[in-house]
Short mmCIF file of C-alpha atoms in Angstrom, two decimals:
data_model
loop_
_atom_site.label_atom_id
_atom_site.label_comp_id
_atom_site.label_asym_id
_atom_site.label_seq_id
_atom_site.Cartn_x
_atom_site.Cartn_y
_atom_site.Cartn_z
CA UNK B 1 -1.54 110.81 21.11
CA UNK B 2 0.86 109.40 23.57
CA UNK B 3 4.53 108.16 22.11
CA UNK B 4 3.28 104.50 22.26
CA UNK B 5 0.65 105.50 19.54
CA UNK B 6 2.68 107.81 17.50
CA UNK B 7 5.23 106.34 14.91
CA UNK B 8 8.78 108.92 14.78
CA UNK B 9 10.80 108.15 11.48
CA UNK B 10 14.28 109.52 11.63
CA UNK B 11 15.51 110.91 8.35
CA UNK B 12 18.86 113.06 8.00
CA UNK B 13 17.36 115.30 5.52
CA UNK B 14 13.39 116.31 5.35
CA UNK B 15 12.33 117.20 2.36
CA UNK B 16 8.59 118.35 1.07
CA UNK B 17 8.47 114.45 -0.65
CA UNK B 18 9.26 112.60 2.25
CA UNK B 19 7.01 114.51 4.65
CA UNK B 20 4.04 114.67 2.39
CA UNK B 21 4.20 110.87 1.72
CA UNK B 22 5.14 110.10 5.57
CA UNK B 23 1.99 112.36 5.98
CA UNK B 24 -0.63 110.93 3.54
CA UNK B 25 0.46 107.25 4.97
CA UNK B 26 0.21 107.70 8.60
CA UNK B 27 -1.96 111.12 8.54
CA UNK B 28 -1.53 112.20 12.70
CA UNK B 29 -0.09 108.61 13.94
CA UNK B 30 3.12 109.74 12.75
CA UNK B 31 5.99 112.37 12.90
CA UNK B 32 9.42 113.15 11.33
CA UNK B 33 12.62 114.70 12.74
CA UNK B 34 16.21 114.95 11.85
CA UNK B 35 17.22 115.50 15.21
CA UNK B 36 19.35 112.08 15.71
CA UNK B 37 19.44 112.80 19.85
CA UNK B 38 15.49 113.08 19.97
CA UNK B 39 15.16 109.74 17.51
CA UNK B 40 17.08 107.70 20.01
CA UNK B 41 15.59 108.93 23.30
CA UNK B 42 12.30 108.47 21.93
CA UNK B 43 10.19 105.69 23.47
CA UNK B 44 7.57 104.77 20.98
CA UNK B 45 7.78 103.03 17.13
CA UNK B 46 11.14 104.09 15.61
CA UNK B 47 11.55 103.84 11.78
CA UNK B 48 15.74 105.08 10.32
CA UNK B 49 14.98 106.17 7.00
CA UNK B 50 18.61 107.25 6.21
CA UNK B 51 21.76 105.86 4.68
CA UNK B 52 23.04 105.06 8.13
CA UNK B 53 22.48 101.74 10.67
CA UNK B 54 21.51 102.80 14.04
CA UNK B 55 21.68 100.32 16.84
CA UNK B 56 19.06 101.25 18.47
CA UNK B 57 16.87 100.76 16.25
CA UNK B 58 15.47 97.77 14.27
CA UNK B 59 13.24 98.85 11.21
CA UNK B 60 15.78 100.62 8.84
CA UNK B 61 14.43 101.46 5.02
CA UNK B 62 17.26 102.89 3.65
CA UNK B 63 16.41 105.84 1.04
CA UNK B 64 16.38 104.91 -3.09
CA UNK B 65 16.67 108.90 -3.40
CA UNK B 66 13.37 110.18 -4.91
CA UNK B 67 11.84 111.52 -2.46
CA UNK B 68 15.87 113.79 -2.18
CA UNK B 69 14.87 115.16 -5.36
CA UNK B 70 13.11 118.35 -6.87
CA UNK B 71 12.54 117.09 -10.35
CA UNK B 72 10.79 114.61 -12.53
CA UNK B 73 12.49 111.89 -14.71
CA UNK B 74 12.74 108.52 -15.74
CA UNK B 75 13.36 106.23 -12.60
CA UNK B 76 14.38 102.84 -13.04
CA UNK B 77 12.35 100.12 -11.91
CA UNK B 78 13.21 96.56 -10.91
CA UNK B 79 10.59 94.41 -9.26
CA UNK B 80 11.37 92.41 -6.22
CA UNK B 81 9.12 90.30 -3.84
CA UNK B 82 8.16 91.27 -0.28
CA UNK B 83 5.85 89.61 2.42
CA UNK B 84 4.50 87.76 -1.02
CA UNK B 85 3.77 90.59 -3.26
CA UNK B 86 5.68 93.07 -5.63
CA UNK B 87 7.81 95.70 -4.72
CA UNK B 88 10.34 98.16 -6.19
CA UNK B 89 12.82 100.98 -5.32
CA UNK B 90 15.09 97.87 -3.98
CA UNK B 91 17.74 99.04 -1.17
CA UNK B 92 19.78 97.87 1.65
CA UNK B 93 17.93 98.23 4.56
CA UNK B 94 15.62 95.54 6.81
CA UNK B 95 13.29 96.65 4.92
CA UNK B 96 14.55 95.69 1.56
CA UNK B 97 13.02 98.06 -0.17
CA UNK B 98 12.45 102.18 0.04
CA UNK B 99 8.88 102.08 0.89
CA UNK B 100 8.45 105.59 0.95
CA UNK B 101 9.58 106.42 -2.62
CA UNK B 102 7.71 103.66 -4.18
CA UNK B 103 4.68 104.58 -2.64
CA UNK B 104 4.90 108.45 -3.25
CA UNK B 105 5.82 107.00 -6.92
CA UNK B 106 2.16 105.14 -7.03
CA UNK B 107 0.39 107.92 -5.24
CA UNK B 108 1.31 111.18 -7.42
CA UNK B 109 0.81 109.20 -10.35
CA UNK B 110 4.89 109.86 -11.39
CA UNK B 111 4.66 107.46 -14.44
CA UNK B 112 1.53 109.76 -16.20
CA UNK B 113 4.15 112.77 -15.23
CA UNK B 114 6.52 110.89 -18.07
CA UNK B 115 5.53 110.65 -21.91
CA UNK B 116 3.14 108.54 -22.53
CA UNK B 117 0.78 106.88 -24.73
CA UNK B 118 -2.89 107.91 -24.90
CA UNK B 119 -6.41 106.68 -25.90
CA UNK B 120 -8.28 108.26 -28.55
CA UNK B 121 -10.05 110.68 -25.72
CA UNK B 122 -6.38 111.31 -24.96
CA UNK B 123 -6.60 109.85 -21.57
CA UNK B 124 -3.48 107.69 -19.90
CA UNK B 125 -4.00 104.09 -21.31
CA UNK B 126 -3.66 101.79 -17.73
CA UNK B 127 -1.82 98.82 -19.73
CA UNK B 128 1.05 101.46 -19.77
CA UNK B 129 1.48 101.31 -15.37
CA UNK B 130 3.42 99.50 -13.37
CA UNK B 131 0.94 97.89 -11.65
CA UNK B 132 -1.13 96.57 -14.72
CA UNK B 133 2.33 94.84 -16.22
CA UNK B 134 3.06 93.62 -12.63
CA UNK B 135 -0.81 92.47 -11.99
CA UNK B 136 -1.36 94.55 -8.95
CA UNK B 137 -3.77 97.29 -10.36
CA UNK B 138 -6.49 95.26 -8.67
CA UNK B 139 -5.36 95.22 -5.20
CA UNK B 140 -4.50 98.43 -3.36
CA UNK B 141 -0.67 97.52 -2.94
CA UNK B 142 0.67 100.81 -0.87
CA UNK B 143 -2.21 99.86 1.65
CA UNK B 144 -0.41 96.59 2.22
CA UNK B 145 2.71 98.02 2.09
CA UNK B 146 1.97 99.87 5.48
CA UNK B 147 0.02 97.18 7.03
CA UNK B 148 2.85 95.06 6.43
CA UNK B 149 5.68 97.63 8.01
CA UNK B 150 3.45 98.57 11.15
CA UNK B 151 3.45 94.58 12.15
CA UNK B 152 7.52 95.12 11.40
CA UNK B 153 7.31 97.99 13.76
CA UNK B 154 4.29 96.81 16.54
CA UNK B 155 2.48 99.94 15.89
CA UNK B 156 -1.04 99.75 15.13
CA UNK B 157 -2.43 101.71 12.59
CA UNK B 158 -6.42 103.48 12.48
CA UNK B 159 -8.61 102.80 9.75
CA UNK B 160 -11.66 104.57 8.85
CA UNK B 161 -14.28 103.31 6.05
CA UNK B 162 -17.31 104.70 4.64
CA UNK B 163 -19.06 104.11 1.53
CA UNK B 164 -20.46 106.87 -0.24
CA UNK B 165 -22.16 105.80 -3.59
CA UNK B 166 -21.78 108.33 -6.35
CA UNK B 167 -23.86 108.98 -9.73
CA UNK B 168 -22.49 110.72 -13.21
CA UNK B 169 -25.51 112.71 -14.74
CA UNK B 170 -24.45 112.48 -18.52
CA UNK B 171 -27.69 111.83 -19.73
CA UNK B 172 -30.27 113.19 -17.19
CA UNK B 173 -33.69 111.48 -19.58
CA UNK B 174 -33.99 109.53 -22.49
CA UNK B 175 -37.03 111.13 -23.95
CA UNK B 176 -38.21 113.85 -22.48
CA UNK B 177 -36.89 117.72 -22.16
CA UNK B 178 -34.92 117.16 -25.23
CA UNK B 179 -35.23 119.24 -28.32
CA UNK B 180 -37.61 117.87 -31.02
CA UNK B 181 -35.15 117.49 -33.83
CA UNK B 182 -33.28 115.28 -31.32
CA UNK B 183 -36.47 112.95 -30.52
CA UNK B 184 -37.95 112.87 -33.96
CA UNK B 185 -34.37 111.63 -34.97
CA UNK B 186 -34.51 108.95 -32.63
CA UNK B 187 -37.94 108.14 -33.51
CA UNK B 188 -36.94 107.45 -37.12
CA UNK B 189 -33.81 105.36 -36.14
CA UNK B 190 -35.50 103.50 -33.81
CA UNK B 191 -37.96 102.45 -36.83
CA UNK B 192 -35.29 102.27 -39.20
CA UNK B 193 -33.31 99.38 -36.84
CA UNK B 194 -37.04 97.98 -36.03
CA UNK B 195 -36.78 98.43 -32.11
CA UNK B 196 -40.55 98.79 -31.70
CA UNK B 197 -40.10 98.16 -27.99
CA UNK B 198 -37.96 101.04 -27.89
CA UNK B 199 -40.62 103.27 -29.97
CA UNK B 200 -43.30 102.66 -28.16
CA UNK B 201 -41.26 103.47 -25.10
CA UNK B 202 -40.66 106.75 -26.75
CA UNK B 203 -44.64 107.40 -27.72
CA UNK B 204 -45.93 106.54 -24.70
CA UNK B 205 -43.23 108.43 -22.77
CA UNK B 206 -43.89 111.66 -24.53
CA UNK B 207 -47.48 111.42 -24.31
CA UNK B 208 -46.95 111.29 -20.39
CA UNK B 209 -48.52 107.36 -20.40
CA UNK B 210 -45.11 106.67 -19.32
CA UNK B 211 -42.22 107.47 -16.99
CA UNK B 212 -39.08 108.50 -18.71
CA UNK B 213 -36.63 105.31 -18.10
CA UNK B 214 -33.91 107.67 -17.15
CA UNK B 215 -35.69 109.09 -14.82
CA UNK B 216 -34.50 107.15 -11.71
CA UNK B 217 -34.10 109.59 -8.87
CA UNK B 218 -37.10 109.09 -6.60
CA UNK B 219 -36.09 105.02 -6.67
CA UNK B 220 -32.39 106.20 -5.92
CA UNK B 221 -33.85 108.34 -3.15
CA UNK B 222 -35.52 105.90 -1.89
CA UNK B 223 -32.74 103.48 -1.19
CA UNK B 224 -30.81 106.39 0.04
CA UNK B 225 -33.41 107.69 2.78
CA UNK B 226 -33.96 104.15 3.78
CA UNK B 227 -30.16 103.06 4.27
CA UNK B 228 -29.15 106.36 5.39
CA UNK B 229 -26.94 106.87 2.54
CA UNK B 230 -24.84 110.32 1.24
CA UNK B 231 -24.05 109.75 -1.81
CA UNK B 232 -22.55 112.12 -4.48
CA UNK B 233 -24.13 113.23 -8.01
CA UNK B 234 -22.26 115.15 -10.30
CA UNK B 235 -24.40 116.64 -13.26
CA UNK B 236 -22.90 117.68 -16.72
CA UNK B 237 -23.83 120.82 -17.78
CA UNK B 238 -22.11 120.84 -21.00
CA UNK B 239 -23.56 124.25 -22.92
CA UNK B 240 -23.24 122.72 -26.57
CA UNK B 241 -24.37 118.75 -27.48
CA UNK B 242 -22.24 116.63 -29.39
CA UNK B 243 -21.17 112.62 -29.15
CA UNK B 244 -19.51 112.88 -26.20
CA UNK B 245 -22.05 115.75 -24.40
CA UNK B 246 -26.02 114.40 -24.43
CA UNK B 247 -27.09 115.54 -21.66
CA UNK B 248 -30.66 117.99 -21.57
CA UNK B 249 -29.55 122.30 -22.06
CA UNK B 250 -28.43 123.56 -18.74
CA UNK B 251 -30.40 126.04 -19.20
CA UNK B 252 -33.58 124.56 -19.19
CA UNK B 253 -36.31 124.87 -16.16
CA UNK B 254 -36.30 120.37 -15.96
CA UNK B 255 -32.64 120.15 -15.93
CA UNK B 256 -31.96 123.19 -13.12
CA UNK B 257 -35.08 121.45 -11.20
CA UNK B 258 -33.99 118.32 -11.20
CA UNK B 259 -30.22 120.14 -10.14
CA UNK B 260 -31.96 121.86 -7.23
CA UNK B 261 -33.61 118.95 -6.14
CA UNK B 262 -30.95 117.28 -5.42
CA UNK B 263 -28.31 120.05 -4.03
CA UNK B 264 -31.18 120.60 -1.59
CA UNK B 265 -30.68 116.76 -0.41
CA UNK B 266 -27.10 115.62 -1.14
CA UNK B 267 -23.93 116.88 -2.26
CA UNK B 268 -23.41 117.76 -5.43
CA UNK B 269 -20.62 118.33 -7.86
CA UNK B 270 -19.55 119.53 -11.68
CA UNK B 271 -19.26 116.91 -14.07
CA UNK B 272 -16.65 118.82 -16.30
CA UNK B 273 -17.04 118.71 -20.19
CA UNK B 274 -14.52 116.65 -22.14
CA UNK B 275 -11.95 119.45 -24.15
CA UNK B 276 -9.72 117.57 -26.23
CA UNK B 277 -6.88 119.91 -28.54
CA UNK B 278 -8.21 120.90 -31.52
CA UNK B 279 -11.91 120.52 -30.03
CA UNK B 280 -14.70 122.50 -32.44
CA UNK B 281 -17.60 121.78 -30.74
CA UNK B 282 -16.39 123.15 -27.29
CA UNK B 283 -15.24 126.94 -27.80
CA UNK B 284 -12.10 127.77 -25.65
CA UNK B 285 -9.78 126.18 -23.58
CA UNK B 286 -10.43 123.91 -20.93
CA UNK B 287 -9.68 126.23 -17.61
CA UNK B 288 -12.73 128.99 -19.64
CA UNK B 289 -14.94 126.16 -20.01
CA UNK B 290 -14.64 124.50 -16.58
CA UNK B 291 -15.39 128.26 -15.03
CA UNK B 292 -18.10 128.61 -17.17
CA UNK B 293 -20.12 125.88 -16.30
CA UNK B 294 -18.75 125.68 -12.36
CA UNK B 295 -20.27 129.35 -12.36
CA UNK B 296 -23.60 128.28 -13.71
CA UNK B 297 -23.83 125.59 -11.71
CA UNK B 298 -23.05 127.35 -8.69
CA UNK B 299 -25.98 129.91 -9.71
CA UNK B 300 -28.13 126.97 -10.13
CA UNK B 301 -27.54 125.59 -6.66
CA UNK B 302 -27.14 128.86 -5.00
CA UNK B 303 -23.82 127.68 -3.26
CA UNK B 304 -20.28 127.56 -4.03
CA UNK B 305 -18.93 123.92 -6.54
CA UNK B 306 -16.52 122.05 -4.18
CA UNK B 307 -16.32 118.69 -6.03
CA UNK B 308 -15.66 117.62 -9.30
CA UNK B 309 -15.20 114.26 -11.23
CA UNK B 310 -14.01 114.37 -14.57
CA UNK B 311 -16.55 113.59 -17.46
CA UNK B 312 -15.13 109.99 -19.22
CA UNK B 313 -12.75 110.01 -16.50
CA UNK B 314 -10.52 112.54 -18.53
CA UNK B 315 -7.84 113.12 -16.35
CA UNK B 316 -4.21 114.50 -17.08
CA UNK B 317 -0.98 116.08 -15.19
CA UNK B 318 -0.96 118.38 -13.83
CA UNK B 319 -3.43 120.45 -16.11
CA UNK B 320 -6.96 119.17 -14.35
CA UNK B 321 -5.73 119.40 -11.14
CA UNK B 322 -4.10 122.82 -11.42
CA UNK B 323 -7.03 123.87 -13.27
CA UNK B 324 -9.41 122.88 -10.64
CA UNK B 325 -7.45 124.91 -7.35
CA UNK B 326 -7.39 128.05 -10.36
CA UNK B 327 -11.21 127.20 -9.86
CA UNK B 328 -12.09 126.62 -5.90
CA UNK B 329 -12.54 123.12 -6.84
CA UNK B 330 -11.16 121.56 -2.97
CA UNK B 331 -11.94 117.83 -3.89
CA UNK B 332 -11.74 115.50 -6.91
CA UNK B 333 -13.35 111.90 -7.57
CA UNK B 334 -11.63 111.16 -10.73
CA UNK B 335 -8.51 108.75 -9.85
CA UNK B 336 -9.47 105.90 -11.27
CA UNK B 337 -9.17 104.45 -14.39
CA UNK B 338 -12.46 104.87 -16.85
CA UNK B 339 -10.73 101.84 -19.62
CA UNK B 340 -10.50 99.22 -16.34
CA UNK B 341 -11.48 98.64 -12.69
CA UNK B 342 -8.40 98.31 -10.40
CA UNK B 343 -6.37 101.16 -8.14
CA UNK B 344 -5.31 103.63 -10.20
CA UNK B 345 -3.48 105.14 -7.48
CA UNK B 346 -2.95 101.94 -5.78
CA UNK B 347 -4.14 103.57 -2.61
CA UNK B 348 -8.06 103.59 -1.01
CA UNK B 349 -7.64 106.13 1.14
CA UNK B 350 -7.97 109.87 0.14
CA UNK B 351 -5.36 112.39 0.04
CA UNK B 352 -3.90 115.64 -0.55
CA UNK B 353 -2.53 116.15 -4.17
CA UNK B 354 1.45 116.66 -4.65
CA UNK B 355 2.50 118.42 -7.43
CA UNK B 356 5.54 117.36 -9.05
CA UNK B 357 6.51 120.72 -11.33
CA UNK B 358 6.37 123.07 -8.06
CA UNK B 359 7.27 119.48 -5.88
CA UNK B 360 4.65 120.97 -3.30
CA UNK B 361 1.61 119.67 -1.38
CA UNK B 362 -1.46 121.36 -2.42
CA UNK B 363 -4.92 121.65 -0.51
CA UNK B 364 -6.99 119.27 -2.89
CA UNK B 365 -8.25 116.28 -1.84
CA UNK B 366 -8.15 113.17 -4.30
CA UNK B 367 -10.95 110.78 -3.43
CA UNK B 368 -9.70 107.69 -6.02
CA UNK B 369 -12.35 105.05 -7.18
CA UNK B 370 -12.04 101.18 -8.46
CA UNK B 371 -15.09 100.59 -9.71
CA UNK B 372 -17.63 102.20 -12.63
CA UNK B 373 -20.30 100.84 -14.16
CA UNK B 374 -19.75 101.59 -17.60
CA UNK B 375 -16.23 100.19 -17.47
CA UNK B 376 -17.43 96.27 -16.17
CA UNK B 377 -20.66 96.52 -18.63
CA UNK B 378 -19.49 97.62 -22.02
CA UNK B 379 -15.26 97.87 -21.87
CA UNK B 380 -14.75 94.40 -19.50
CA UNK B 381 -17.98 93.18 -20.86
CA UNK B 382 -18.18 91.56 -17.46
CA UNK B 383 -21.49 89.50 -16.70
CA UNK B 384 -24.17 90.56 -14.03
CA UNK B 385 -23.21 87.95 -11.48
CA UNK B 386 -18.99 88.39 -12.18
CA UNK B 387 -19.86 92.39 -11.88
CA UNK B 388 -21.48 91.97 -8.44
CA UNK B 389 -18.23 89.79 -7.24
CA UNK B 390 -15.79 92.16 -8.35
CA UNK B 391 -17.83 95.06 -6.72
CA UNK B 392 -17.88 93.18 -3.29
CA UNK B 393 -14.09 92.33 -3.54
CA UNK B 394 -13.43 96.42 -3.56
CA UNK B 395 -15.99 96.42 -0.56
CA UNK B 396 -13.79 93.94 0.77
CA UNK B 397 -11.02 95.61 0.57
CA UNK B 398 -11.42 99.16 1.41
CA UNK B 399 -13.43 97.65 4.60
CA UNK B 400 -9.74 96.13 5.76
CA UNK B 401 -7.63 99.06 4.38
CA UNK B 402 -10.06 101.98 4.92
CA UNK B 403 -10.61 104.49 3.31
CA UNK B 404 -14.15 106.13 1.12
CA UNK B 405 -15.31 103.06 -1.01
CA UNK B 406 -17.32 105.59 -3.96
CA UNK B 407 -18.37 103.21 -7.05
CA UNK B 408 -19.70 105.65 -10.03
CA UNK B 409 -22.89 104.91 -10.90
CA UNK B 410 -24.84 106.08 -13.76
CA UNK B 411 -29.00 106.40 -13.98
CA UNK B 412 -29.48 105.30 -17.42
CA UNK B 413 -27.57 101.83 -16.29
CA UNK B 414 -30.21 101.68 -13.72
CA UNK B 415 -33.33 101.55 -15.47
CA UNK B 416 -36.45 99.18 -15.43
CA UNK B 417 -35.05 98.41 -19.26
CA UNK B 418 -34.49 94.95 -20.46
CA UNK B 419 -31.04 95.69 -21.16
CA UNK B 420 -30.70 97.34 -17.64
CA UNK B 421 -32.87 95.39 -15.26
CA UNK B 422 -30.23 93.07 -14.06
CA UNK B 423 -27.65 95.60 -13.29
CA UNK B 424 -30.47 98.25 -11.38
CA UNK B 425 -31.31 94.78 -9.05
CA UNK B 426 -27.78 93.53 -8.88
CA UNK B 427 -27.31 97.21 -7.37
CA UNK B 428 -29.75 97.33 -5.52
CA UNK B 429 -29.13 93.71 -3.85
CA UNK B 430 -25.80 95.42 -2.94
CA UNK B 431 -27.01 97.84 -1.13
CA UNK B 432 -29.42 95.79 0.82
CA UNK B 433 -26.43 93.28 1.87
CA UNK B 434 -24.11 95.16 2.98
CA UNK B 435 -25.30 99.08 3.83
CA UNK B 436 -28.46 98.14 5.81
CA UNK B 437 -28.17 99.30 9.28
#
């Protein structure tokens, strides 16, 4: 790459945090140096990231100090406006805030490493986040900052966009292949609640007269094939059934056949069980349970398990990602909020995980998501039209700023049942509108 296409950033001290964030934001389009002579003689775009002004360089970011630290501590946040959007860590420079430190703070989820409140499932509450409190949770602010910085530098950033539909298979079938006790209880529950349509549906499915409503796999495959899409499937293979884990047994022939058929065509990953503190239904530590489930899935698909997305998006730092690394997971797809739609890391592109405890970059790749069907249906309670508009809005952000757009869908919300047929049609319409070659 020629000098004119490579940004050179000068810092009087190179630190792991600075090197990480520059690489994350610019990939191979930027490099760092602490050699002032080389920096001054460089003919391409230059950025001075130091406390000293350099007369020959017009673009200057004065360091805030966060990137020179090697520990975790509560940071003082004062919001300002830059280019009509929020910014923080304001300093003296031609760029009025430490963009690199602010981006590092958001992408590493620094605030989630500090003491915080959790919901009933032990998950971080997004209402505490800087993005939520300052009304940019639905906007990829870090991407915007980088684009604006590039304009200041008269420097063009390369954006790569892809669309990858993804599916969490929490309940593979509604009636088929469940044990008789579960189906009997379901039958009597529907009878007591006078849900006669569901009762008839269950009886017809079990009699072989009707397809199981959650069996939408052929329909999805037809969509993927016709539109040349490469989806991701995450299978829940919990060993025991409880209120959070309702899939059929991973030991059953039907479940294994379903997983194998998908692994032959698509990328398949683990959807780890939720192991909460003082958990009774699931025995063992999170790492032990994850290890068992990865081993089982690997045996079923006859290949290593490299991809993961947390069931219920049960993501905690640093435990979740440290466990993934110990168990050979190479890519995680849990970087989003289950409670609300939006950008948890304020960023659209995949990035390597930085472990703040060790102050080191790791090989684990993180793929953010911003949209999940369960969230818009049950948490945000949007209409189908509102959800479609939101999905299109996020699609536009990814097209503009780059990254892998990976919305989350569930087979049990893409059925032809009356309460979900509209959601199924909305999703198909989106694919046909935006993914037709």
